[in-house]
Amino acid sequence: MIRAFILILVLIATPLAAETRVPQSAAEISLGFAPLVKKAAPAVVNIYAKQIVQVRSRSPLMNDPFFQEFFQGFGQPRPQVQNSLGSGVVLSADGLMVTNYHVVADATEIRAVLNDRREFDARVLLADEESDLAILQLDGASEMPFIPLRDSESVEVGELVLAIGNPFGVGQTVTSGIVSGLARSGTASGSSRGYFIQTDAPINPGNSGGALIDVNGALIGINTRILTRSGGSNGIGFAIPSALVQRFVEQARAGQSRFQRPWAGMNGQPVDTDIAESLGLETPRGLVISDIHAVSPFLAAGFRPGDVIEAVGGQPVNTPDEMVFRMTVAGLGNTVSVTRVRNGVAEQVEVALIPAPNSPPRDVVVTGHRSAIPEMELWTINPAVLAELGLPLSIEGAVIGDPGPAGTRAGLKRGDVLRAINGVAVSTSRDAERALETAGRNLTLDIQRGTQRVVMRFRL
């Protein structure tokens, strides 16, 4: 009888103990994730963002196949408020928070709501569309619950994870799964590019910017995208690694308003079977350098076209996105060890991690009223401009930073490179400015737009 009474006490006490701390073993995890959720969930917030957009009135004839072409741009644009919903993660006691760029892009008002119903205004400190990350500050916040960062480089496939967010606006929700893949690049839809952690923990609309945590309650990623055909979660979700989030936090703390990445100053392509065979490699791996800029840090370290890059910082790389990610998490101002293969021989080479040089100066010029195209902003091309606009390394000319009203009507776009004006080559913003002021009544522009050459002719 006494033994039975003791057994009952043990059965009752065990669940109570599991509720008061984070699971520390597989046996304890089987009891549930409740202690882990209680620890992490208070630091995951709901984000409500407002933005003002200009919309045009729609004519009933817009739906008619014949008339819709004639009613493009119909009506005066009028402001309209749009609301977006997402999630965010508090990273420090003073209210520093991370979310996705697309959650707060162009927002005029941002409110963060905690699961205890406290609300804070938030302002963007640092945002980057390419990485789809934004660092925010909660105004007036102190002694906030937060989730510590774990180095995502230590994450392994098969680890148990929880995704916490606000899917479909139904309120804070927790889903569980495992890390199902690493080093995923170019697979998520949307604006984000680069390198992701893949998980089968269900991620749905509204989860964007939420937390992906491990069984110790540490942040390993920021949920960002799903791979789907139906619009719902199919068990393939992607999170931005915490190693990249850490670099954003550092730059935001340092007062940067724009995220800076190390500049490679080169182009490369993945090594396939044919390339591996031609280079004498046993198996296809790494990427081969196809082009390199005159002031590239890789050129300064002795790299040249035809070299193969197999690893950066001891981690294998097989795509340009992976290489840029590895350089970024290594950190600006540092050096990183790069595995180079030349003539079948592998060696370690130290490469300096520097931002794209803003030299020579971009020398911003805005054309005046005497110009053939007034109010157009022109830049002289330098490595910083190449990186900012994604231009080819070998491009020459003056680039359009802002086409202005007249340039937009003429069909010009930001990032167009003016290579020649009326048959005269231009190489700086000042060259282009002078050529446009003396163009006369006939204007011919030789333009590079992406990989295409375009010739535009105008009668002024």
mmCIF file of C-alpha atoms in Angstrom, residues 357-365 377-386 389 391 395-401 417 426-433:
data_model
loop_
_atom_site.group_PDB
_atom_site.id
_atom_site.type_symbol
_atom_site.label_atom_id
_atom_site.label_comp_id
_atom_site.label_asym_id
_atom_site.label_seq_id
_atom_site.Cartn_x
_atom_site.Cartn_y
_atom_site.Cartn_z
ATOM 1 C CA PRO A 357 35.458 51.209 -52.588
ATOM 2 C CA ASN A 358 33.662 54.457 -53.333
ATOM 3 C CA SER A 359 36.627 55.606 -55.403
ATOM 4 C CA PRO A 360 36.832 57.420 -57.719
ATOM 5 C CA PRO A 361 33.992 59.546 -56.244
ATOM 6 C CA ARG A 362 30.599 58.897 -57.813
ATOM 7 C CA ASP A 363 30.371 62.690 -58.387
ATOM 8 C CA VAL A 364 26.578 62.991 -58.348
ATOM 9 C CA VAL A 365 25.256 65.438 -60.964
ATOM 10 C CA GLU A 377 20.639 62.309 -61.600
ATOM 11 C CA LEU A 378 23.885 60.902 -62.981
ATOM 12 C CA TRP A 379 26.692 59.034 -61.199
ATOM 13 C CA THR A 380 30.256 58.209 -62.146
ATOM 14 C CA ILE A 381 30.717 54.433 -61.953
ATOM 15 C CA ASN A 382 32.972 53.031 -59.227
ATOM 16 C CA PRO A 383 33.031 49.696 -57.308
ATOM 17 C CA ALA A 384 30.455 50.945 -54.762
ATOM 18 C CA VAL A 385 28.073 51.842 -57.596
ATOM 19 C CA LEU A 386 28.670 48.462 -59.255
ATOM 20 C CA LEU A 389 23.139 48.530 -58.653
ATOM 21 C CA LEU A 391 26.186 46.193 -62.651
ATOM 22 C CA ILE A 395 30.915 48.261 -67.473
ATOM 23 C CA GLU A 396 31.966 51.802 -68.405
ATOM 24 C CA GLY A 397 29.950 54.999 -68.711
ATOM 25 C CA ALA A 398 27.759 57.200 -66.523
ATOM 26 C CA VAL A 399 24.906 55.527 -64.677
ATOM 27 C CA ILE A 400 21.430 56.973 -64.097
ATOM 28 C CA GLY A 401 20.758 57.204 -60.351
ATOM 29 C CA VAL A 417 24.296 53.094 -68.092
ATOM 30 C CA VAL A 426 31.059 59.094 -71.938
ATOM 31 C CA SER A 427 32.917 57.758 -68.898
ATOM 32 C CA THR A 428 31.874 60.114 -66.063
ATOM 33 C CA SER A 429 28.794 61.962 -64.866
ATOM 34 C CA ARG A 430 30.351 65.258 -65.993
ATOM 35 C CA ASP A 431 30.923 63.877 -69.510
ATOM 36 C CA ALA A 432 27.245 62.923 -69.725
ATOM 37 C CA GLU A 433 26.098 66.270 -68.335
#
